[in-house]
Short mmCIF file of N, CA and C in Angstrom, two decimals:
data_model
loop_
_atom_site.label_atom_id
_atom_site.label_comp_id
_atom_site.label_asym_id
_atom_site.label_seq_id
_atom_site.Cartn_x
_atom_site.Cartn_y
_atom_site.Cartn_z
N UNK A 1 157.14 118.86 211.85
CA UNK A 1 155.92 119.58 211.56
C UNK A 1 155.90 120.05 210.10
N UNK A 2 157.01 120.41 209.30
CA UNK A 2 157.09 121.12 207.92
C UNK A 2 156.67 119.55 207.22
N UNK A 3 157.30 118.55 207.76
CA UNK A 3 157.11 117.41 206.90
C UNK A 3 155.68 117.62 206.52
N UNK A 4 155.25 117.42 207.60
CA UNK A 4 153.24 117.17 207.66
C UNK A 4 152.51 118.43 207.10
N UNK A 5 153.03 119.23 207.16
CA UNK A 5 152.65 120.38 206.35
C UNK A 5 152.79 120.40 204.97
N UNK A 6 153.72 119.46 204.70
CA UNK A 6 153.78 119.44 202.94
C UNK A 6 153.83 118.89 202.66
N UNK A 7 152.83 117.87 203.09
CA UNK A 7 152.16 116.25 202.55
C UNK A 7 150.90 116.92 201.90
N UNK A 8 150.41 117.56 202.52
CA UNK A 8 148.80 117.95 202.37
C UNK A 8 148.68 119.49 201.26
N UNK A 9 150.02 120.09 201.60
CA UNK A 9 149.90 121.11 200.72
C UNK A 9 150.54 120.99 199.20
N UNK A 10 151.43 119.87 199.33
CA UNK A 10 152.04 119.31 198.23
C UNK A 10 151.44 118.51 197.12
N UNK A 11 149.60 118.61 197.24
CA UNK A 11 148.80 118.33 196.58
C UNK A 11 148.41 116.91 196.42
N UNK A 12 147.73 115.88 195.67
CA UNK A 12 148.14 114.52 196.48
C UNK A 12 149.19 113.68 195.60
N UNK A 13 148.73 112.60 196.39
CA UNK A 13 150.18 111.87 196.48
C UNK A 13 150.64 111.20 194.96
N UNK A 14 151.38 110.38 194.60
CA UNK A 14 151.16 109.81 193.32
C UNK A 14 151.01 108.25 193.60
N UNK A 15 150.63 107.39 193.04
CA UNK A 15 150.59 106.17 192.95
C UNK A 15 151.89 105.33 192.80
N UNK A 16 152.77 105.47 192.80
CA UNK A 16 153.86 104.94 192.24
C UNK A 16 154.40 104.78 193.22
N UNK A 17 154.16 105.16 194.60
CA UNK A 17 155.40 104.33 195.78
C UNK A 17 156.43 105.61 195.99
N UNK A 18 156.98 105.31 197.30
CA UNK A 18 158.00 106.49 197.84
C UNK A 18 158.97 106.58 197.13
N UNK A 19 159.87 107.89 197.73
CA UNK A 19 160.89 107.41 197.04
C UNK A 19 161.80 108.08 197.14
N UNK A 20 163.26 108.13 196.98
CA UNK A 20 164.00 108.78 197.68
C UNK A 20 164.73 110.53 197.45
N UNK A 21 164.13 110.54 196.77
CA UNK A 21 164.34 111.82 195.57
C UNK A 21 163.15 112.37 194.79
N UNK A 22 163.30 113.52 194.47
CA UNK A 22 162.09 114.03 193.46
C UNK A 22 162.15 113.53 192.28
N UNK A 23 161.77 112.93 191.27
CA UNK A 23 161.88 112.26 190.02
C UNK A 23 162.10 110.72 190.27
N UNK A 24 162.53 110.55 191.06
CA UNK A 24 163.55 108.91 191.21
C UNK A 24 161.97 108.16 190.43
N UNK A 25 160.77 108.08 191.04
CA UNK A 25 160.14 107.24 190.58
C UNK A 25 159.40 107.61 188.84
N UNK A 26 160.00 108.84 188.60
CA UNK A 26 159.90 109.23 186.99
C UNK A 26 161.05 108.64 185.77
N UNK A 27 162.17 107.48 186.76
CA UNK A 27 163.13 107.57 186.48
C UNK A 27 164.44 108.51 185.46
N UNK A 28 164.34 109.79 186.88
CA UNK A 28 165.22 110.74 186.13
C UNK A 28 166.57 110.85 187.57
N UNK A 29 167.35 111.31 187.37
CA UNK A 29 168.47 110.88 188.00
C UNK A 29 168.36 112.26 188.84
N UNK A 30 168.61 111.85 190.17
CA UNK A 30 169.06 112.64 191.89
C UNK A 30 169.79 113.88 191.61
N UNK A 31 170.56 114.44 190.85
CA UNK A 31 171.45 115.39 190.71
C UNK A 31 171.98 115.48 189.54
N UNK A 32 172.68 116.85 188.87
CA UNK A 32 173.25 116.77 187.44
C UNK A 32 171.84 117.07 186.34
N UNK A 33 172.64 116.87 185.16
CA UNK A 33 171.17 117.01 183.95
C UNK A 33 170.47 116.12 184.00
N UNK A 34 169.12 116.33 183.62
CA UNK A 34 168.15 116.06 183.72
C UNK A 34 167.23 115.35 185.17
N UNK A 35 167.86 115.71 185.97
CA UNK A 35 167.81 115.90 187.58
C UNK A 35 166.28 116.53 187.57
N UNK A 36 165.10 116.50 188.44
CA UNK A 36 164.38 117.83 188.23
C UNK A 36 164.20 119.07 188.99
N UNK A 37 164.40 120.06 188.21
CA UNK A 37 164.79 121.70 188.39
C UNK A 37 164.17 122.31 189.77
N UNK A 38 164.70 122.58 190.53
CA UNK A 38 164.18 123.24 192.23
C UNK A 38 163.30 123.98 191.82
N UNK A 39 162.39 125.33 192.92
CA UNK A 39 160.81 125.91 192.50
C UNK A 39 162.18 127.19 192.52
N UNK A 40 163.00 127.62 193.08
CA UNK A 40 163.67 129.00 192.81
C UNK A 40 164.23 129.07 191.42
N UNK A 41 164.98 127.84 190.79
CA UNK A 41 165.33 128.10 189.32
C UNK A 41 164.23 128.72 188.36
N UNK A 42 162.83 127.67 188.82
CA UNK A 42 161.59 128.08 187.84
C UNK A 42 161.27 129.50 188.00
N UNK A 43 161.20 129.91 188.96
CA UNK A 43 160.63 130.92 189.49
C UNK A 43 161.50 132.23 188.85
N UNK A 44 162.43 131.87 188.56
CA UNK A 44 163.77 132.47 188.46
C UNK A 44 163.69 132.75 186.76
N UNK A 45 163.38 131.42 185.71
CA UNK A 45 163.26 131.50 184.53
C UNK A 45 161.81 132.06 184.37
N UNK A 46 160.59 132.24 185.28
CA UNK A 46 159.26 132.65 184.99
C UNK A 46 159.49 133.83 184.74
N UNK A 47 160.63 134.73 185.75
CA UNK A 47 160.79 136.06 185.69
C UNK A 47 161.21 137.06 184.54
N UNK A 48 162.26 135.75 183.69
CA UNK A 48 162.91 136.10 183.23
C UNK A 48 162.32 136.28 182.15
N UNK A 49 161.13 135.14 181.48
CA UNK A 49 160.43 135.38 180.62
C UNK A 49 159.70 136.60 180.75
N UNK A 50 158.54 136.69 181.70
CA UNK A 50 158.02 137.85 181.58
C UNK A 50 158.57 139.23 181.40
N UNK A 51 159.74 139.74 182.20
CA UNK A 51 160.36 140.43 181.49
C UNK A 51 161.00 140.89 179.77
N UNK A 52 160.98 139.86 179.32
CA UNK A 52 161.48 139.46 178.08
C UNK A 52 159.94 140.14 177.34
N UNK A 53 158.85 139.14 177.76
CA UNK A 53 157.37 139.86 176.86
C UNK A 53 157.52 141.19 177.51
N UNK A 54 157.82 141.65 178.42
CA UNK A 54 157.31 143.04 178.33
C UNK A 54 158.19 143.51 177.56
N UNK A 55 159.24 143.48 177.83
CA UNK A 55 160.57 143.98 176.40
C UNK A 55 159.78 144.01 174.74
N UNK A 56 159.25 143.45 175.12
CA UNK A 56 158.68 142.73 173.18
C UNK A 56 157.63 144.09 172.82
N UNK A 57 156.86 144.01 174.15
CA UNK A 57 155.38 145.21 174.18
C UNK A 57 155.69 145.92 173.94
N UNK A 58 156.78 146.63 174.72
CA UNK A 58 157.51 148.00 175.03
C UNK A 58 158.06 148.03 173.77
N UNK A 59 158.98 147.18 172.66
CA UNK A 59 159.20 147.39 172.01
C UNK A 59 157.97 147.96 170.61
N UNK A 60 157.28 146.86 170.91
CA UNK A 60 156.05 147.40 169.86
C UNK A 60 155.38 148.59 169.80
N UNK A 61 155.47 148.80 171.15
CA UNK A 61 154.71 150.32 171.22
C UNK A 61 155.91 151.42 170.83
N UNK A 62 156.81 151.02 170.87
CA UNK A 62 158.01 151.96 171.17
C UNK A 62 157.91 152.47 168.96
N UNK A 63 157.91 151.22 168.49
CA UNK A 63 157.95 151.27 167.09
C UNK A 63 156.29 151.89 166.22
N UNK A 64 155.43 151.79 167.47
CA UNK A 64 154.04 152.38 166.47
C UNK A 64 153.39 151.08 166.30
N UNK A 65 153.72 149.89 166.38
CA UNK A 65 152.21 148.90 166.37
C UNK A 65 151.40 148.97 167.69
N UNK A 66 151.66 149.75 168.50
CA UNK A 66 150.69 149.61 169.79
C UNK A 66 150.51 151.49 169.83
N UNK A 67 149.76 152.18 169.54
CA UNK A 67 149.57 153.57 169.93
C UNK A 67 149.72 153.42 171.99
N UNK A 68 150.48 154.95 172.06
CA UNK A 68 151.55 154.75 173.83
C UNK A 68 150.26 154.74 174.73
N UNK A 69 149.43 155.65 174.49
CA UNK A 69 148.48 156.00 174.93
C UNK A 69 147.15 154.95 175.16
N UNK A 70 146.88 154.52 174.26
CA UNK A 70 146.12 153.26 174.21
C UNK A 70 146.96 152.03 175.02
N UNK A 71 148.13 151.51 175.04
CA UNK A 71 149.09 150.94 176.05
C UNK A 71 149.39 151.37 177.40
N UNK A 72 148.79 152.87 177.82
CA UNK A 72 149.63 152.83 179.24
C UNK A 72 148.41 153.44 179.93
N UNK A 73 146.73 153.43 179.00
CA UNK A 73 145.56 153.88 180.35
C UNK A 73 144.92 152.48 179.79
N UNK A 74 145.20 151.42 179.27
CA UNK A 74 144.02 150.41 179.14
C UNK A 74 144.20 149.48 179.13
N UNK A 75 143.88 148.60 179.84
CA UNK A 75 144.09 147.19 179.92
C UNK A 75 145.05 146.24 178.99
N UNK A 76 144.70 146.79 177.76
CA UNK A 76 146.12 146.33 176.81
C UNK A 76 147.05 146.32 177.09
N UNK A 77 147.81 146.84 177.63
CA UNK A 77 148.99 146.93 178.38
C UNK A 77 149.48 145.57 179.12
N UNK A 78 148.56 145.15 180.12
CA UNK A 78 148.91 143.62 180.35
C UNK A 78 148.65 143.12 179.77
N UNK A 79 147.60 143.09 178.93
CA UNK A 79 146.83 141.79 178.48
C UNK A 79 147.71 141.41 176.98
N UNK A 80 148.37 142.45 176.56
CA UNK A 80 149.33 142.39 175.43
C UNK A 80 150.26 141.35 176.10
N UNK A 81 151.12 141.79 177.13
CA UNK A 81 152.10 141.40 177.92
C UNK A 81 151.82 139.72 178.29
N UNK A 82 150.57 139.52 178.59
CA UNK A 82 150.83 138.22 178.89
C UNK A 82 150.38 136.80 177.46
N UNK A 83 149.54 138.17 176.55
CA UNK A 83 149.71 136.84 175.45
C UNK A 83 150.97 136.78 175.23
N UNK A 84 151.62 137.89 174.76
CA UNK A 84 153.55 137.55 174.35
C UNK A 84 153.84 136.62 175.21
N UNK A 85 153.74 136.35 176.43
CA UNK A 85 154.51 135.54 177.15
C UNK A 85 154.09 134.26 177.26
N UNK A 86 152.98 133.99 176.65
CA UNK A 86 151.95 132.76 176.37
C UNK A 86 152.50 132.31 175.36
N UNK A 87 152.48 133.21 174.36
CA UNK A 87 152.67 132.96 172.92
C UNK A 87 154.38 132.47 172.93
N UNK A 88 155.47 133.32 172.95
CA UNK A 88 156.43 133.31 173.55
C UNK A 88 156.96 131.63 173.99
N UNK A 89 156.13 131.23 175.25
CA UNK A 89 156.71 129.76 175.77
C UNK A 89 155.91 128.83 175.27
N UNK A 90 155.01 129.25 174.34
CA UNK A 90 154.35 127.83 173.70
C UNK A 90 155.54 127.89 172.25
N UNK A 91 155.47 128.40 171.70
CA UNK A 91 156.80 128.23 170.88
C UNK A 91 157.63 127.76 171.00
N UNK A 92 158.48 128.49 171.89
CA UNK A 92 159.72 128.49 172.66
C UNK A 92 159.75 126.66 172.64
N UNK A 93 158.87 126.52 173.93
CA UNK A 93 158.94 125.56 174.40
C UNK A 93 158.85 123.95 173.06
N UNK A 94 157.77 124.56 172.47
CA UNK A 94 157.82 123.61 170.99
C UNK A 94 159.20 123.52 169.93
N UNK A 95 159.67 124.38 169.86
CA UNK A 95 160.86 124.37 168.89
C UNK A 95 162.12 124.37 169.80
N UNK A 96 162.40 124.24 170.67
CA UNK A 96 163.65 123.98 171.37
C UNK A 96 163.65 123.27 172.58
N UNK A 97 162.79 123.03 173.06
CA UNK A 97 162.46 122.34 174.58
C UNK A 97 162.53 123.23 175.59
N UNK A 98 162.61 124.47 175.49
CA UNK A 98 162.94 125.21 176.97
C UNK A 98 162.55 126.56 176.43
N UNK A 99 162.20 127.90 177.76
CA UNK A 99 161.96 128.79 177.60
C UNK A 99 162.88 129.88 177.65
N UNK A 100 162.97 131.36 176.94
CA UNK A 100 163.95 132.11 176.94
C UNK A 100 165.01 132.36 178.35
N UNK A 101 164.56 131.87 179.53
CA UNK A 101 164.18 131.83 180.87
C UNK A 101 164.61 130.55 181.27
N UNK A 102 164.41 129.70 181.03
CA UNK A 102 164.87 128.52 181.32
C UNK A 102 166.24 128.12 180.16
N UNK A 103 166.36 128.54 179.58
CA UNK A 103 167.82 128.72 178.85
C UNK A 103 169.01 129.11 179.60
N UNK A 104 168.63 130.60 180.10
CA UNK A 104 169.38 131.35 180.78
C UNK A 104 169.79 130.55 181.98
N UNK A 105 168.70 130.01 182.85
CA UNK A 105 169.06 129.25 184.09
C UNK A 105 169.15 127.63 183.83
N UNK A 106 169.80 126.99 182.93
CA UNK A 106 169.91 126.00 182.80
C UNK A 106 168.65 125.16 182.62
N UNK A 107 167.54 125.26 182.40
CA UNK A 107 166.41 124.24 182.39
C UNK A 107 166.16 123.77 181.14
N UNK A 108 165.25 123.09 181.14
CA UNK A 108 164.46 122.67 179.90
C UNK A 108 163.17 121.89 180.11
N UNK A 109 162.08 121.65 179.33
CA UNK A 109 160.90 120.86 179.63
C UNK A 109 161.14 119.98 178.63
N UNK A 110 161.16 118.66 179.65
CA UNK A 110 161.63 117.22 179.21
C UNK A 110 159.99 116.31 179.04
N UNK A 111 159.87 115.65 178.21
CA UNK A 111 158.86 114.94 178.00
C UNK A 111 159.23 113.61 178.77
N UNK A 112 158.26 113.20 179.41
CA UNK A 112 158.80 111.84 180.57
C UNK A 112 158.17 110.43 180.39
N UNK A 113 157.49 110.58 179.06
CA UNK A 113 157.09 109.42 178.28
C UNK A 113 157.61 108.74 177.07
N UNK A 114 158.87 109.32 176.93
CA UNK A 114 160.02 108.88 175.99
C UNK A 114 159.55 108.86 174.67
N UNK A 115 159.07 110.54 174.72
CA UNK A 115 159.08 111.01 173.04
C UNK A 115 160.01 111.84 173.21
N UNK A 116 160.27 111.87 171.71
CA UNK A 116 161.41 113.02 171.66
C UNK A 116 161.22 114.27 172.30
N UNK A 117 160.52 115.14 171.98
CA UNK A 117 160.89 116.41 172.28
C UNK A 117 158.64 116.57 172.78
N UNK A 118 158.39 118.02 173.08
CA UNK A 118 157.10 118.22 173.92
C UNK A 118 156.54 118.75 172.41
N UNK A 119 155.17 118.24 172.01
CA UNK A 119 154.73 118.62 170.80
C UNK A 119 153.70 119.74 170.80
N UNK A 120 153.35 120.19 170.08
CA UNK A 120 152.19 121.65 170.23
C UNK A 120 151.61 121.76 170.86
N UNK A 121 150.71 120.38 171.01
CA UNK A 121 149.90 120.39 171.69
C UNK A 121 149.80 120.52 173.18
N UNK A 122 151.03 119.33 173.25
CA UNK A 122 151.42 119.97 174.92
C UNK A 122 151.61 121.06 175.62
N UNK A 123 152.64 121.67 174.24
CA UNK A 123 153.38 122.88 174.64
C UNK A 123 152.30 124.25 174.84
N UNK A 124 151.24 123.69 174.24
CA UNK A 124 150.12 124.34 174.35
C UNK A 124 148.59 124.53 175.44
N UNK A 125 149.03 123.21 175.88
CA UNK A 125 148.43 123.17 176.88
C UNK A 125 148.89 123.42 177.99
N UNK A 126 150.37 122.76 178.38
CA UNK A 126 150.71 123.69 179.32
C UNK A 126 150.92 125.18 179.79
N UNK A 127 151.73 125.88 178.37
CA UNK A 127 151.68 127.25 178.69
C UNK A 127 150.30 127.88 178.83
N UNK A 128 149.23 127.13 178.74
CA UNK A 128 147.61 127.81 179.37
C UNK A 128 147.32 127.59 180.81
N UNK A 129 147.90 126.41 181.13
CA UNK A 129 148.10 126.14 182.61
C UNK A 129 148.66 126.35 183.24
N UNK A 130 150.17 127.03 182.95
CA UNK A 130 150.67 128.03 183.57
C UNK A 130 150.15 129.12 184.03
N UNK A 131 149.64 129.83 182.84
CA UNK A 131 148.98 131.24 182.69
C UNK A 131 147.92 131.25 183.53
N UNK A 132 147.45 130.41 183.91
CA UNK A 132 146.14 130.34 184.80
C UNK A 132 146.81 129.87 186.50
N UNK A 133 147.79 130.40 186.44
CA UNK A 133 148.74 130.15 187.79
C UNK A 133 148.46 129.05 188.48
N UNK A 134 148.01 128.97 189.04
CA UNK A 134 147.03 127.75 190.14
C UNK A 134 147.44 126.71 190.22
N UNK A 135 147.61 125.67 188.57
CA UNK A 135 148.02 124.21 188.64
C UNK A 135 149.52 124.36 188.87
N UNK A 136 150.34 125.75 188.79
CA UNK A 136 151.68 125.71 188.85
C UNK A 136 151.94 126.02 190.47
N UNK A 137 151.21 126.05 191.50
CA UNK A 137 151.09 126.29 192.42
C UNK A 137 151.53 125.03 193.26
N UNK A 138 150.35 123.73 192.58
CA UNK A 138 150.26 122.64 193.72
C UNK A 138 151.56 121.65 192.97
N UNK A 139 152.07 121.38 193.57
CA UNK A 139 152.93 120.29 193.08
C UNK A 139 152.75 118.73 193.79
N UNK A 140 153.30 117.89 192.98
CA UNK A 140 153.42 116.23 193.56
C UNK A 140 155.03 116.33 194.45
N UNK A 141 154.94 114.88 194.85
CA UNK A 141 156.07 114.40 195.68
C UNK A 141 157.75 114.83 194.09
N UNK A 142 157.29 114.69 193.13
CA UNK A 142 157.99 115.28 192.12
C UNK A 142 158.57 116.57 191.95
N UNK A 143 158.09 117.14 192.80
CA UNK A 143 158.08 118.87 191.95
C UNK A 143 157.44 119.11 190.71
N UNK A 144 156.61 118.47 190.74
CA UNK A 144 156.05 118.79 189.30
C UNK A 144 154.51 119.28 189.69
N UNK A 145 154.42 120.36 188.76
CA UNK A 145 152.59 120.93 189.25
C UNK A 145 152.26 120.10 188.01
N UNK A 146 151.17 120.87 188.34
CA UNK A 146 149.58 120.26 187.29
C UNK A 146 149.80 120.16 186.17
N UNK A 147 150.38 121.56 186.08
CA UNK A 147 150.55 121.34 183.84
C UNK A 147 151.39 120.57 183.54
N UNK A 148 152.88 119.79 184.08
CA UNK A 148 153.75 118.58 183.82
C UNK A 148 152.91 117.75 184.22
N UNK A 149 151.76 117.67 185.28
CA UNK A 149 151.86 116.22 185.26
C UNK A 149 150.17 116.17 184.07
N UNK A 150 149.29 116.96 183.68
CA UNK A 150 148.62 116.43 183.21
C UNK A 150 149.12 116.42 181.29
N UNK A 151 150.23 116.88 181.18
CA UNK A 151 150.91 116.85 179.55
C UNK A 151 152.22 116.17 179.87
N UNK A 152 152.44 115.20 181.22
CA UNK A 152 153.25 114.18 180.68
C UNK A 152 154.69 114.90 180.39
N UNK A 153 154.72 115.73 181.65
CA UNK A 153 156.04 116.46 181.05
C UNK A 153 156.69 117.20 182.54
N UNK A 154 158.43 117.61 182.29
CA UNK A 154 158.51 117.74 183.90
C UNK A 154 160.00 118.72 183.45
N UNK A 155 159.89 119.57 184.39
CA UNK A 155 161.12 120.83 184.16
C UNK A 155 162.12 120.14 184.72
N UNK A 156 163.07 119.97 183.87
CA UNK A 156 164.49 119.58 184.39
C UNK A 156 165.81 120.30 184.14
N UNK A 157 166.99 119.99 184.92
CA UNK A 157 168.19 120.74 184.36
C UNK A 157 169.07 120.36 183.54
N UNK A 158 169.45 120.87 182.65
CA UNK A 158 169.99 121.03 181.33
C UNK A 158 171.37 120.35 181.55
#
């Protein structure tokens, strides 16, 4: 019954044929690096980031670029918090392949069209598709949600 339950919730299918592993038909290898990364590691490096931007906020306000008061009755407060963390993994993710978060837990975002490394643009489009939760929600027979698969790109382990 879980099978059939996460055919349909697992968003649809891909074109490429079954297969025996998550990635196998991305040709990335069953286990080890560049294997692709389970939803608790991600989930695990998502945390870690956001924590990290709020560290950054807290710091700013702490130093006088954010008045405390204006930070802790008004919306600024998140909305600070989640550009840092926008801002944060589109960088991140552009100049090193992985997020402060996905460092820590072994990951990285691998480009699966055999360019070198994920370029601005990607790195830019995905961290908006993150931020908008939703496409990181549905995943393929891959493990991969929306924002890897529509920038051609897929969280793997390091």
């Amino acid at each position: 019954m879980a099978r059939a339950m996460g055919s349909w919730l697992s968003g649809p299918s891909s074109d490429l044929g079954p297969s025996d592993y998550p990635g196998q038909r991305l040709g990335l290898p069953e286990t080890g690096p560049g294997s692709i990364a389970r939803f608790g590691r991600r989930i695990g490096a998502l945390l870690i980031d956001w924590f990290i931007a709020y560290g950054l906020v807290g710091l700013a306000v702490g130093v006088g670029l954010v008045s405390r008061d204006d930070f802790l009755y008004t919306p600024l407060g998140s909305t600070s918090i989640a550009v840092v963390w926008v801002v944060l993994g589109i960088i991140s993710v552009r100049l090193f392949g992985f997020t402060p978060g996905q460092l820590a837990l072994g990951l990285r975002v691998a480009s699966i069209d055999n360019r070198m490394h994920v370029g601005l643009g990607r790195a830019t489009v995905r961290g908006l598709l993150v931020f908008f939760i939703v496409p990181a929600l549905f995943t393929d027979g891959d493990f991969r949600g929306y924002q890897d698969r529509f920038t051609n790109t897929a969280v793997v382990r390091r």
